[in-house]
Amino acid sequence: VFILWLYRQRVNHTPTHMTPICMHHHGRAWCVLMLFVAIVLLGHVVPSTATAVNDYPSTAQQNDLLVPQPICRVVYFFHIPKTGGTSVYSVLRQLHQAHYRFIAPTAYKTKEDLHRLVYMPLKQGTLKKIVLYSHHHSPPLVDFLPALMELKDKLAGINCDFHSFIEFREPLSHIKSAIAYNRITDYTAYIKNVANFQLRYLVYQSPFLQNMSDAALFQEAKRILSHFDVITPMPDSRGYAILADCLSLAKKTKDHINKTKQAKPVLSDSEIELFNRVSSLQYDLYYTYSTKAHIASTTLHRCPPMVH
């Protein structure tokens, strides 16, 4: 701005002729000097501005600064039989003494149990991390989900976070593994009795129960799953890697522990057709949560670093 002002000043040669000062031999030295000073000053200002921009935290960093670090954590794992959950159980059960408390499925039945076993130890500071494991003998989510969501809200009030995980398996591979593991001989009867096995287990904690229509079962399963943070298909291991990271476990992969030793059954075409027909909803749910888009989205979930 100063250089422009200087250039526009006039030197009076004659009453009829005005010359810009920078074009006059008396003013050229001043203009050159002022231009040099301006270049030096600009060289100091631009780098400092660039540094300030680069040092400014990104949007993600700003969000991390705005969200308080949790002081305690609950990891909830729902294990559907024959989906690789025993491998997760084996790791969690062996390591829990050193890293966290492991609460087995038989230990809790009511929201009062959750308050006593989970909420109070975390509130009092006697524990920092708890794994809540759901499998056989756990209360069915069709009834127990409100208690879990109430626990999650209460934990947020004391700056503790809650992360939930579940795995599914391709339906035909799953039923073959279940038949072999349970040493089933009447394939047709078993296929009928456990129709939509994984959906029923998710809702009722049993593949043999169903007291609602198939359409209602499907909607209930989707409603329950909407409350889970990480939903992955077996054998994708990224869900477990996130779980391990939440618990600060060194090993981010799991070994296949409870692999079915019996030979997988060879189903006839009619038995496969029957299974596909009576378990069609299971396919719908599995393919919903096994798409590349879903897996890419669900595996973005991360547990924020805790206060040490």
PDB file of C-alpha atoms in Angstrom:
ATOM      1  CA  VAL A   1       0.000   0.000   0.000  1.00  0.00           C
ATOM      2  CA  PHE A   2       2.849   2.384   0.894  1.00  0.00           C
ATOM      3  CA  ILE A   3       4.633   1.668  -2.409  1.00  0.00           C
ATOM      4  CA  LEU A   4       1.433   2.392  -4.319  1.00  0.00           C
ATOM      5  CA  TRP A   5       1.004   5.636  -2.398  1.00  0.00           C
ATOM      6  CA  LEU A   6       4.615   6.580  -3.043  1.00  0.00           C
ATOM      7  CA  TYR A   7       4.291   5.850  -6.738  1.00  0.00           C
ATOM      8  CA  ARG A   8       1.253   8.075  -7.041  1.00  0.00           C
ATOM      9  CA  GLN A   9       2.978  11.089  -5.491  1.00  0.00           C
ATOM     10  CA  ARG A  10       3.801  13.744  -8.040  1.00  0.00           C
ATOM     11  CA  VAL A  11       6.937  15.756  -8.651  1.00  0.00           C
ATOM     12  CA  ASN A  12       6.228  19.228 -10.074  1.00  0.00           C
ATOM     13  CA  HIS A  13       8.479  20.006 -13.012  1.00  0.00           C
ATOM     14  CA  THR A  14       6.368  22.683 -14.490  1.00  0.00           C
ATOM     15  CA  PRO A  15       2.882  24.004 -13.871  1.00  0.00           C
ATOM     16  CA  THR A  16       1.713  21.902 -16.821  1.00  0.00           C
ATOM     17  CA  HIS A  17       3.698  18.676 -16.277  1.00  0.00           C
ATOM     18  CA  MET A  18       3.399  16.353 -13.227  1.00  0.00           C
ATOM     19  CA  THR A  19       5.694  13.254 -13.026  1.00  0.00           C
ATOM     20  CA  PRO A  20       5.198  10.289 -10.644  1.00  0.00           C
ATOM     21  CA  ILE A  21       7.942  10.421  -8.032  1.00  0.00           C
ATOM     22  CA  CYS A  22       9.194   6.911  -8.809  1.00  0.00           C
ATOM     23  CA  MET A  23       9.737   7.948 -12.400  1.00  0.00           C
ATOM     24  CA  HIS A  24      11.809  10.963 -11.367  1.00  0.00           C
ATOM     25  CA  HIS A  25      15.533  10.632 -10.891  1.00  0.00           C
ATOM     26  CA  HIS A  26      15.331  12.161  -7.377  1.00  0.00           C
ATOM     27  CA  GLY A  27      12.741   9.615  -6.184  1.00  0.00           C
ATOM     28  CA  ARG A  28      13.993   6.391  -7.703  1.00  0.00           C
ATOM     29  CA  ALA A  29      16.382   5.595  -4.832  1.00  0.00           C
ATOM     30  CA  TRP A  30      13.588   5.967  -2.269  1.00  0.00           C
ATOM     31  CA  CYS A  31      11.272   3.722  -4.285  1.00  0.00           C
ATOM     32  CA  VAL A  32      13.913   1.008  -4.620  1.00  0.00           C
ATOM     33  CA  LEU A  33      14.657   1.180  -0.895  1.00  0.00           C
ATOM     34  CA  MET A  34      10.968   0.935   0.037  1.00  0.00           C
ATOM     35  CA  LEU A  35      10.469  -2.021  -2.352  1.00  0.00           C
ATOM     36  CA  PHE A  36      13.380  -3.874  -0.704  1.00  0.00           C
ATOM     37  CA  VAL A  37      11.948  -3.266   2.762  1.00  0.00           C
ATOM     38  CA  ALA A  38       8.533  -4.536   1.619  1.00  0.00           C
ATOM     39  CA  ILE A  39      10.033  -7.753   0.187  1.00  0.00           C
ATOM     40  CA  VAL A  40      11.930  -8.455   3.449  1.00  0.00           C
ATOM     41  CA  LEU A  41       8.809  -7.909   5.552  1.00  0.00           C
ATOM     42  CA  LEU A  42       6.714 -10.121   3.256  1.00  0.00           C
ATOM     43  CA  GLY A  43       9.291 -12.911   3.598  1.00  0.00           C
ATOM     44  CA  HIS A  44       8.788 -12.897   7.387  1.00  0.00           C
ATOM     45  CA  VAL A  45       5.000 -12.750   7.303  1.00  0.00           C
ATOM     46  CA  VAL A  46       4.218 -15.516   4.778  1.00  0.00           C
ATOM     47  CA  PRO A  47       6.181 -18.383   6.452  1.00  0.00           C
ATOM     48  CA  SER A  48       4.760 -17.554   9.857  1.00  0.00           C
ATOM     49  CA  THR A  49       1.245 -17.573   8.410  1.00  0.00           C
ATOM     50  CA  ALA A  50       1.812 -20.948   6.705  1.00  0.00           C
ATOM     51  CA  THR A  51       3.201 -22.388   9.905  1.00  0.00           C
ATOM     52  CA  ALA A  52       0.183 -21.168  11.837  1.00  0.00           C
ATOM     53  CA  VAL A  53      -2.174 -22.837   9.355  1.00  0.00           C
ATOM     54  CA  ASN A  54      -0.266 -26.132   9.471  1.00  0.00           C
ATOM     55  CA  ASP A  55      -0.136 -26.075  13.265  1.00  0.00           C
ATOM     56  CA  TYR A  56      -3.881 -25.507  13.588  1.00  0.00           C
ATOM     57  CA  PRO A  57      -5.653 -28.747  14.610  1.00  0.00           C
ATOM     58  CA  SER A  58      -7.668 -30.611  11.988  1.00  0.00           C
ATOM     59  CA  THR A  59     -11.434 -31.061  12.329  1.00  0.00           C
ATOM     60  CA  ALA A  60     -10.915 -34.565  13.721  1.00  0.00           C
ATOM     61  CA  GLN A  61      -8.365 -33.244  16.226  1.00  0.00           C
ATOM     62  CA  GLN A  62     -10.730 -30.461  17.253  1.00  0.00           C
ATOM     63  CA  ASN A  63     -13.497 -33.047  17.803  1.00  0.00           C
ATOM     64  CA  ASP A  64     -11.137 -35.129  19.943  1.00  0.00           C
ATOM     65  CA  LEU A  65     -10.398 -32.044  22.026  1.00  0.00           C
ATOM     66  CA  LEU A  66     -14.101 -31.350  22.474  1.00  0.00           C
ATOM     67  CA  VAL A  67     -14.962 -34.919  23.558  1.00  0.00           C
ATOM     68  CA  PRO A  68     -13.709 -35.687  27.073  1.00  0.00           C
ATOM     69  CA  GLN A  69     -11.567 -38.796  27.388  1.00  0.00           C
ATOM     70  CA  PRO A  70     -13.434 -41.620  29.159  1.00  0.00           C
ATOM     71  CA  ILE A  71     -12.186 -42.697  32.546  1.00  0.00           C
ATOM     72  CA  CYS A  72     -13.662 -46.208  32.297  1.00  0.00           C
ATOM     73  CA  ARG A  73     -15.086 -48.572  29.692  1.00  0.00           C
ATOM     74  CA  VAL A  74     -17.521 -51.449  29.121  1.00  0.00           C
ATOM     75  CA  VAL A  75     -17.165 -53.794  26.147  1.00  0.00           C
ATOM     76  CA  TYR A  76     -20.256 -55.895  25.391  1.00  0.00           C
ATOM     77  CA  PHE A  77     -19.818 -58.956  23.179  1.00  0.00           C
ATOM     78  CA  PHE A  78     -22.814 -60.952  21.958  1.00  0.00           C
ATOM     79  CA  HIS A  79     -21.886 -64.492  20.938  1.00  0.00           C
ATOM     80  CA  ILE A  80     -24.117 -66.355  18.489  1.00  0.00           C
ATOM     81  CA  PRO A  81     -23.177 -70.084  18.487  1.00  0.00           C
ATOM     82  CA  LYS A  82     -20.901 -71.253  15.665  1.00  0.00           C
ATOM     83  CA  THR A  83     -19.852 -67.773  14.555  1.00  0.00           C
ATOM     84  CA  GLY A  84     -16.345 -67.784  16.017  1.00  0.00           C
ATOM     85  CA  GLY A  85     -17.333 -66.356  19.392  1.00  0.00           C
ATOM     86  CA  THR A  86     -15.606 -69.070  21.406  1.00  0.00           C
ATOM     87  CA  SER A  87     -12.286 -67.856  20.006  1.00  0.00           C
ATOM     88  CA  VAL A  88     -13.088 -64.375  21.356  1.00  0.00           C
ATOM     89  CA  TYR A  89     -14.226 -65.868  24.674  1.00  0.00           C
ATOM     90  CA  SER A  90     -10.969 -67.792  25.049  1.00  0.00           C
ATOM     91  CA  VAL A  91      -8.852 -64.656  24.676  1.00  0.00           C
ATOM     92  CA  LEU A  92     -11.005 -62.502  26.938  1.00  0.00           C
ATOM     93  CA  ARG A  93     -11.335 -65.134  29.652  1.00  0.00           C
ATOM     94  CA  GLN A  94      -7.580 -65.787  29.835  1.00  0.00           C
ATOM     95  CA  LEU A  95      -6.500 -62.164  29.994  1.00  0.00           C
ATOM     96  CA  HIS A  96      -9.178 -60.641  32.171  1.00  0.00           C
ATOM     97  CA  GLN A  97      -7.267 -60.785  35.467  1.00  0.00           C
ATOM     98  CA  ALA A  98      -4.553 -58.456  34.202  1.00  0.00           C
ATOM     99  CA  HIS A  99      -6.578 -56.059  32.078  1.00  0.00           C
ATOM    100  CA  TYR A 100     -10.223 -55.951  33.157  1.00  0.00           C
ATOM    101  CA  ARG A 101     -13.053 -57.828  34.831  1.00  0.00           C
ATOM    102  CA  PHE A 102     -14.824 -60.474  32.752  1.00  0.00           C
ATOM    103  CA  ILE A 103     -18.522 -60.943  33.563  1.00  0.00           C
ATOM    104  CA  ALA A 104     -19.789 -64.317  32.378  1.00  0.00           C
ATOM    105  CA  PRO A 105     -23.300 -64.878  30.931  1.00  0.00           C
ATOM    106  CA  THR A 106     -24.451 -66.724  34.038  1.00  0.00           C
ATOM    107  CA  ALA A 107     -23.572 -63.808  36.343  1.00  0.00           C
ATOM    108  CA  TYR A 108     -26.283 -61.342  35.327  1.00  0.00           C
ATOM    109  CA  LYS A 109     -30.021 -61.625  34.733  1.00  0.00           C
ATOM    110  CA  THR A 110     -31.525 -58.238  35.645  1.00  0.00           C
ATOM    111  CA  LYS A 111     -30.741 -54.538  35.421  1.00  0.00           C
ATOM    112  CA  GLU A 112     -30.023 -54.659  39.146  1.00  0.00           C
ATOM    113  CA  ASP A 113     -27.232 -57.133  38.393  1.00  0.00           C
ATOM    114  CA  LEU A 114     -25.808 -54.700  35.837  1.00  0.00           C
ATOM    115  CA  HIS A 115     -25.950 -51.907  38.392  1.00  0.00           C
ATOM    116  CA  ARG A 116     -24.165 -53.991  41.028  1.00  0.00           C
ATOM    117  CA  LEU A 117     -21.595 -55.745  38.843  1.00  0.00           C
ATOM    118  CA  VAL A 118     -20.870 -53.057  36.257  1.00  0.00           C
ATOM    119  CA  TYR A 119     -21.998 -49.567  37.178  1.00  0.00           C
ATOM    120  CA  MET A 120     -21.014 -49.370  40.844  1.00  0.00           C
ATOM    121  CA  PRO A 121     -17.425 -50.722  40.509  1.00  0.00           C
ATOM    122  CA  LEU A 122     -16.792 -48.241  37.685  1.00  0.00           C
ATOM    123  CA  LYS A 123     -18.390 -45.351  39.543  1.00  0.00           C
ATOM    124  CA  GLN A 124     -16.406 -46.104  42.678  1.00  0.00           C
ATOM    125  CA  GLY A 125     -13.199 -46.372  40.663  1.00  0.00           C
ATOM    126  CA  THR A 126     -12.355 -49.911  41.774  1.00  0.00           C
ATOM    127  CA  LEU A 127     -12.385 -51.006  38.108  1.00  0.00           C
ATOM    128  CA  LYS A 128     -11.545 -49.255  34.844  1.00  0.00           C
ATOM    129  CA  LYS A 129     -12.632 -51.818  32.234  1.00  0.00           C
ATOM    130  CA  ILE A 130     -15.311 -54.487  32.184  1.00  0.00           C
ATOM    131  CA  VAL A 131     -16.181 -57.087  29.545  1.00  0.00           C
ATOM    132  CA  LEU A 132     -19.846 -58.065  29.532  1.00  0.00           C
ATOM    133  CA  TYR A 133     -20.154 -61.361  27.678  1.00  0.00           C
ATOM    134  CA  SER A 134     -23.478 -62.636  26.333  1.00  0.00           C
ATOM    135  CA  HIS A 135     -24.069 -66.255  25.326  1.00  0.00           C
ATOM    136  CA  HIS A 136     -26.059 -69.225  26.634  1.00  0.00           C
ATOM    137  CA  HIS A 137     -27.925 -68.404  29.875  1.00  0.00           C
ATOM    138  CA  SER A 138     -27.833 -64.643  29.263  1.00  0.00           C
ATOM    139  CA  PRO A 139     -31.208 -62.857  29.313  1.00  0.00           C
ATOM    140  CA  PRO A 140     -32.728 -62.509  25.806  1.00  0.00           C
ATOM    141  CA  LEU A 141     -32.258 -59.126  24.170  1.00  0.00           C
ATOM    142  CA  VAL A 142     -35.915 -58.891  23.220  1.00  0.00           C
ATOM    143  CA  ASP A 143     -36.451 -58.206  26.939  1.00  0.00           C
ATOM    144  CA  PHE A 144     -33.010 -57.166  28.174  1.00  0.00           C
ATOM    145  CA  LEU A 145     -32.007 -54.523  25.625  1.00  0.00           C
ATOM    146  CA  PRO A 146     -33.657 -51.652  27.580  1.00  0.00           C
ATOM    147  CA  ALA A 147     -31.557 -52.562  30.633  1.00  0.00           C
ATOM    148  CA  LEU A 148     -28.378 -52.452  28.552  1.00  0.00           C
ATOM    149  CA  MET A 149     -29.301 -49.077  27.055  1.00  0.00           C
ATOM    150  CA  GLU A 150     -30.113 -47.742  30.522  1.00  0.00           C
ATOM    151  CA  LEU A 151     -26.681 -48.920  31.684  1.00  0.00           C
ATOM    152  CA  LYS A 152     -25.071 -47.184  28.712  1.00  0.00           C
ATOM    153  CA  ASP A 153     -26.794 -43.892  29.587  1.00  0.00           C
ATOM    154  CA  LYS A 154     -25.799 -44.161  33.238  1.00  0.00           C
ATOM    155  CA  LEU A 155     -22.195 -44.846  32.286  1.00  0.00           C
ATOM    156  CA  ALA A 156     -22.123 -41.752  30.084  1.00  0.00           C
ATOM    157  CA  GLY A 157     -23.109 -39.757  33.169  1.00  0.00           C
ATOM    158  CA  ILE A 158     -19.884 -40.768  34.922  1.00  0.00           C
ATOM    159  CA  ASN A 159     -17.739 -40.371  31.775  1.00  0.00           C
ATOM    160  CA  CYS A 160     -17.538 -44.085  30.965  1.00  0.00           C
ATOM    161  CA  ASP A 161     -18.119 -45.376  27.433  1.00  0.00           C
ATOM    162  CA  PHE A 162     -19.897 -48.511  26.189  1.00  0.00           C
ATOM    163  CA  HIS A 163     -18.994 -50.428  23.022  1.00  0.00           C
ATOM    164  CA  SER A 164     -20.928 -53.401  21.611  1.00  0.00           C
ATOM    165  CA  PHE A 165     -19.812 -56.131  19.198  1.00  0.00           C
ATOM    166  CA  ILE A 166     -21.439 -59.037  17.353  1.00  0.00           C
ATOM    167  CA  GLU A 167     -20.506 -61.416  14.518  1.00  0.00           C
ATOM    168  CA  PHE A 168     -22.672 -63.253  11.971  1.00  0.00           C
ATOM    169  CA  ARG A 169     -21.919 -66.136   9.648  1.00  0.00           C
ATOM    170  CA  GLU A 170     -23.009 -67.108   6.145  1.00  0.00           C
ATOM    171  CA  PRO A 171     -26.263 -69.030   6.814  1.00  0.00           C
ATOM    172  CA  LEU A 172     -25.623 -72.283   4.922  1.00  0.00           C
ATOM    173  CA  SER A 173     -22.095 -72.612   6.303  1.00  0.00           C
ATOM    174  CA  HIS A 174     -23.485 -71.834   9.755  1.00  0.00           C
ATOM    175  CA  ILE A 175     -26.209 -74.504   9.709  1.00  0.00           C
ATOM    176  CA  LYS A 176     -23.759 -77.152   8.460  1.00  0.00           C
ATOM    177  CA  SER A 177     -21.406 -76.326  11.325  1.00  0.00           C
ATOM    178  CA  ALA A 178     -24.273 -76.453  13.835  1.00  0.00           C
ATOM    179  CA  ILE A 179     -25.444 -79.833  12.493  1.00  0.00           C
ATOM    180  CA  ALA A 180     -21.939 -81.275  12.739  1.00  0.00           C
ATOM    181  CA  TYR A 181     -21.194 -79.798  16.173  1.00  0.00           C
ATOM    182  CA  ASN A 182     -24.468 -81.037  17.678  1.00  0.00           C
ATOM    183  CA  ARG A 183     -24.164 -84.419  15.901  1.00  0.00           C
ATOM    184  CA  ILE A 184     -27.586 -84.068  14.283  1.00  0.00           C
ATOM    185  CA  THR A 185     -28.759 -87.064  12.263  1.00  0.00           C
ATOM    186  CA  ASP A 186     -32.173 -85.855  11.076  1.00  0.00           C
ATOM    187  CA  TYR A 187     -31.164 -82.885   8.964  1.00  0.00           C
ATOM    188  CA  THR A 188     -34.658 -82.038   7.761  1.00  0.00           C
ATOM    189  CA  ALA A 189     -36.203 -81.873  11.217  1.00  0.00           C
ATOM    190  CA  TYR A 190     -33.317 -79.793  12.575  1.00  0.00           C
ATOM    191  CA  ILE A 191     -33.467 -77.345   9.667  1.00  0.00           C
ATOM    192  CA  LYS A 192     -37.163 -76.789  10.369  1.00  0.00           C
ATOM    193  CA  ASN A 193     -36.706 -76.511  14.136  1.00  0.00           C
ATOM    194  CA  VAL A 194     -33.980 -73.867  13.956  1.00  0.00           C
ATOM    195  CA  ALA A 195     -35.264 -71.796  11.028  1.00  0.00           C
ATOM    196  CA  ASN A 196     -33.572 -68.405  10.959  1.00  0.00           C
ATOM    197  CA  PHE A 197     -31.214 -69.686  13.665  1.00  0.00           C
ATOM    198  CA  GLN A 198     -29.056 -66.548  14.013  1.00  0.00           C
ATOM    199  CA  LEU A 199     -32.013 -64.137  14.115  1.00  0.00           C
ATOM    200  CA  ARG A 200     -33.813 -66.195  16.740  1.00  0.00           C
ATOM    201  CA  TYR A 201     -30.705 -66.439  18.871  1.00  0.00           C
ATOM    202  CA  LEU A 202     -30.133 -62.710  18.665  1.00  0.00           C
ATOM    203  CA  VAL A 203     -33.699 -61.972  19.775  1.00  0.00           C
ATOM    204  CA  TYR A 204     -34.506 -64.890  22.104  1.00  0.00           C
ATOM    205  CA  GLN A 205     -31.084 -66.259  23.092  1.00  0.00           C
ATOM    206  CA  SER A 206     -32.263 -69.571  21.618  1.00  0.00           C
ATOM    207  CA  PRO A 207     -32.674 -70.882  18.051  1.00  0.00           C
ATOM    208  CA  PHE A 208     -35.759 -72.872  19.031  1.00  0.00           C
ATOM    209  CA  LEU A 209     -37.990 -70.007  20.210  1.00  0.00           C
ATOM    210  CA  GLN A 210     -40.193 -67.664  18.212  1.00  0.00           C
ATOM    211  CA  ASN A 211     -43.470 -66.152  19.359  1.00  0.00           C
ATOM    212  CA  MET A 212     -43.851 -63.530  16.618  1.00  0.00           C
ATOM    213  CA  SER A 213     -44.267 -63.585  12.861  1.00  0.00           C
ATOM    214  CA  ASP A 214     -41.247 -63.837  10.585  1.00  0.00           C
ATOM    215  CA  ALA A 215     -41.702 -60.224   9.506  1.00  0.00           C
ATOM    216  CA  ALA A 216     -41.844 -59.081  13.137  1.00  0.00           C
ATOM    217  CA  LEU A 217     -38.782 -61.207  13.973  1.00  0.00           C
ATOM    218  CA  PHE A 218     -36.822 -59.578  11.170  1.00  0.00           C
ATOM    219  CA  GLN A 219     -37.761 -56.059  12.321  1.00  0.00           C
ATOM    220  CA  GLU A 220     -36.948 -56.891  15.931  1.00  0.00           C
ATOM    221  CA  ALA A 221     -33.535 -58.221  14.932  1.00  0.00           C
ATOM    222  CA  LYS A 222     -32.810 -55.044  12.961  1.00  0.00           C
ATOM    223  CA  ARG A 223     -33.978 -52.907  15.883  1.00  0.00           C
ATOM    224  CA  ILE A 224     -31.642 -54.721  18.260  1.00  0.00           C
ATOM    225  CA  LEU A 225     -28.716 -54.511  15.841  1.00  0.00           C
ATOM    226  CA  SER A 226     -29.209 -50.762  15.456  1.00  0.00           C
ATOM    227  CA  HIS A 227     -27.812 -50.467  18.994  1.00  0.00           C
ATOM    228  CA  PHE A 228     -24.588 -52.366  18.185  1.00  0.00           C
ATOM    229  CA  ASP A 229     -21.442 -50.446  17.337  1.00  0.00           C
ATOM    230  CA  VAL A 230     -19.550 -53.121  15.364  1.00  0.00           C
ATOM    231  CA  ILE A 231     -21.313 -55.819  13.304  1.00  0.00           C
ATOM    232  CA  THR A 232     -19.042 -58.017  11.201  1.00  0.00           C
ATOM    233  CA  PRO A 233     -19.432 -61.262   9.248  1.00  0.00           C
ATOM    234  CA  MET A 234     -17.322 -64.293  10.067  1.00  0.00           C
ATOM    235  CA  PRO A 235     -14.454 -64.773   9.219  1.00  0.00           C
ATOM    236  CA  ASP A 236     -13.704 -61.050   8.926  1.00  0.00           C
ATOM    237  CA  SER A 237     -11.355 -60.300  11.834  1.00  0.00           C
ATOM    238  CA  ARG A 238     -11.534 -56.504  11.837  1.00  0.00           C
ATOM    239  CA  GLY A 239     -14.305 -56.438  14.411  1.00  0.00           C
ATOM    240  CA  TYR A 240     -12.160 -58.393  16.848  1.00  0.00           C
ATOM    241  CA  ALA A 241      -9.192 -56.122  16.133  1.00  0.00           C
ATOM    242  CA  ILE A 242     -11.305 -53.115  17.180  1.00  0.00           C
ATOM    243  CA  LEU A 243     -12.455 -54.959  20.309  1.00  0.00           C
ATOM    244  CA  ALA A 244      -8.855 -55.838  21.189  1.00  0.00           C
ATOM    245  CA  ASP A 245      -7.845 -52.220  20.702  1.00  0.00           C
ATOM    246  CA  CYS A 246     -10.657 -51.077  23.011  1.00  0.00           C
ATOM    247  CA  LEU A 247      -9.208 -53.300  25.725  1.00  0.00           C
ATOM    248  CA  SER A 248      -5.575 -52.432  24.941  1.00  0.00           C
ATOM    249  CA  LEU A 249      -4.762 -56.050  24.101  1.00  0.00           C
ATOM    250  CA  ALA A 250      -1.471 -56.621  22.321  1.00  0.00           C
ATOM    251  CA  LYS A 251      -2.809 -59.403  20.080  1.00  0.00           C
ATOM    252  CA  LYS A 252      -5.207 -58.019  17.460  1.00  0.00           C
ATOM    253  CA  THR A 253      -6.016 -61.381  15.837  1.00  0.00           C
ATOM    254  CA  LYS A 254      -7.857 -64.406  17.222  1.00  0.00           C
ATOM    255  CA  ASP A 255      -7.142 -68.103  16.870  1.00  0.00           C
ATOM    256  CA  HIS A 256      -9.922 -70.501  15.844  1.00  0.00           C
ATOM    257  CA  ILE A 257     -10.466 -72.345  19.141  1.00  0.00           C
ATOM    258  CA  ASN A 258     -13.759 -74.245  18.932  1.00  0.00           C
ATOM    259  CA  LYS A 259     -13.422 -75.573  15.404  1.00  0.00           C
ATOM    260  CA  THR A 260     -15.929 -78.316  14.696  1.00  0.00           C
ATOM    261  CA  LYS A 261     -14.029 -81.600  14.558  1.00  0.00           C
ATOM    262  CA  GLN A 262     -16.812 -83.584  12.946  1.00  0.00           C
ATOM    263  CA  ALA A 263     -17.023 -83.655   9.165  1.00  0.00           C
ATOM    264  CA  LYS A 264     -19.436 -81.111   7.726  1.00  0.00           C
ATOM    265  CA  PRO A 265     -22.663 -82.759   6.544  1.00  0.00           C
ATOM    266  CA  VAL A 266     -23.451 -83.052   2.873  1.00  0.00           C
ATOM    267  CA  LEU A 267     -26.971 -81.730   2.440  1.00  0.00           C
ATOM    268  CA  SER A 268     -29.142 -82.903  -0.409  1.00  0.00           C
ATOM    269  CA  ASP A 269     -30.574 -80.434  -2.914  1.00  0.00           C
ATOM    270  CA  SER A 270     -34.004 -80.747  -1.300  1.00  0.00           C
ATOM    271  CA  GLU A 271     -32.548 -80.081   2.169  1.00  0.00           C
ATOM    272  CA  ILE A 272     -30.694 -77.003   0.901  1.00  0.00           C
ATOM    273  CA  GLU A 273     -33.872 -75.794  -0.817  1.00  0.00           C
ATOM    274  CA  LEU A 274     -35.788 -76.293   2.425  1.00  0.00           C
ATOM    275  CA  PHE A 275     -33.171 -74.422   4.417  1.00  0.00           C
ATOM    276  CA  ASN A 276     -33.098 -71.506   1.965  1.00  0.00           C
ATOM    277  CA  ARG A 277     -36.882 -71.270   2.157  1.00  0.00           C
ATOM    278  CA  VAL A 278     -37.373 -71.441   5.929  1.00  0.00           C
ATOM    279  CA  SER A 279     -34.296 -69.311   6.690  1.00  0.00           C
ATOM    280  CA  SER A 280     -34.672 -66.667   3.979  1.00  0.00           C
ATOM    281  CA  LEU A 281     -34.766 -63.861   6.559  1.00  0.00           C
ATOM    282  CA  GLN A 282     -31.402 -64.998   7.847  1.00  0.00           C
ATOM    283  CA  TYR A 283     -29.964 -64.503   4.379  1.00  0.00           C
ATOM    284  CA  ASP A 284     -31.542 -61.044   4.156  1.00  0.00           C
ATOM    285  CA  LEU A 285     -29.959 -60.016   7.436  1.00  0.00           C
ATOM    286  CA  TYR A 286     -26.580 -61.561   6.686  1.00  0.00           C
ATOM    287  CA  TYR A 287     -26.245 -59.889   3.306  1.00  0.00           C
ATOM    288  CA  THR A 288     -27.314 -56.565   4.782  1.00  0.00           C
ATOM    289  CA  TYR A 289     -24.388 -56.646   7.196  1.00  0.00           C
ATOM    290  CA  SER A 290     -21.791 -58.296   4.963  1.00  0.00           C
ATOM    291  CA  THR A 291     -21.709 -55.751   2.150  1.00  0.00           C
ATOM    292  CA  LYS A 292     -18.432 -53.953   1.529  1.00  0.00           C
ATOM    293  CA  ALA A 293     -20.123 -50.655   2.296  1.00  0.00           C
ATOM    294  CA  HIS A 294     -21.371 -51.836   5.691  1.00  0.00           C
ATOM    295  CA  ILE A 295     -18.077 -53.432   6.669  1.00  0.00           C
ATOM    296  CA  ALA A 296     -16.194 -50.305   5.655  1.00  0.00           C
ATOM    297  CA  SER A 297     -18.568 -48.241   7.794  1.00  0.00           C
ATOM    298  CA  THR A 298     -18.747 -50.453  10.887  1.00  0.00           C
ATOM    299  CA  THR A 299     -14.979 -50.974  11.030  1.00  0.00           C
ATOM    300  CA  LEU A 300     -14.460 -47.213  11.266  1.00  0.00           C
ATOM    301  CA  HIS A 301     -15.620 -47.470  14.870  1.00  0.00           C
ATOM    302  CA  ARG A 302     -12.908 -46.671  17.365  1.00  0.00           C
ATOM    303  CA  CYS A 303     -12.695 -46.519  21.128  1.00  0.00           C
ATOM    304  CA  PRO A 304     -11.202 -43.171  22.182  1.00  0.00           C
ATOM    305  CA  PRO A 305      -8.083 -43.224  24.374  1.00  0.00           C
ATOM    306  CA  MET A 306      -8.858 -43.390  28.076  1.00  0.00           C
ATOM    307  CA  VAL A 307      -7.583 -41.176  30.851  1.00  0.00           C
ATOM    308  CA  HIS A 308      -4.617 -42.910  32.484  1.00  0.00           C
TER     309      HIS A 308
END
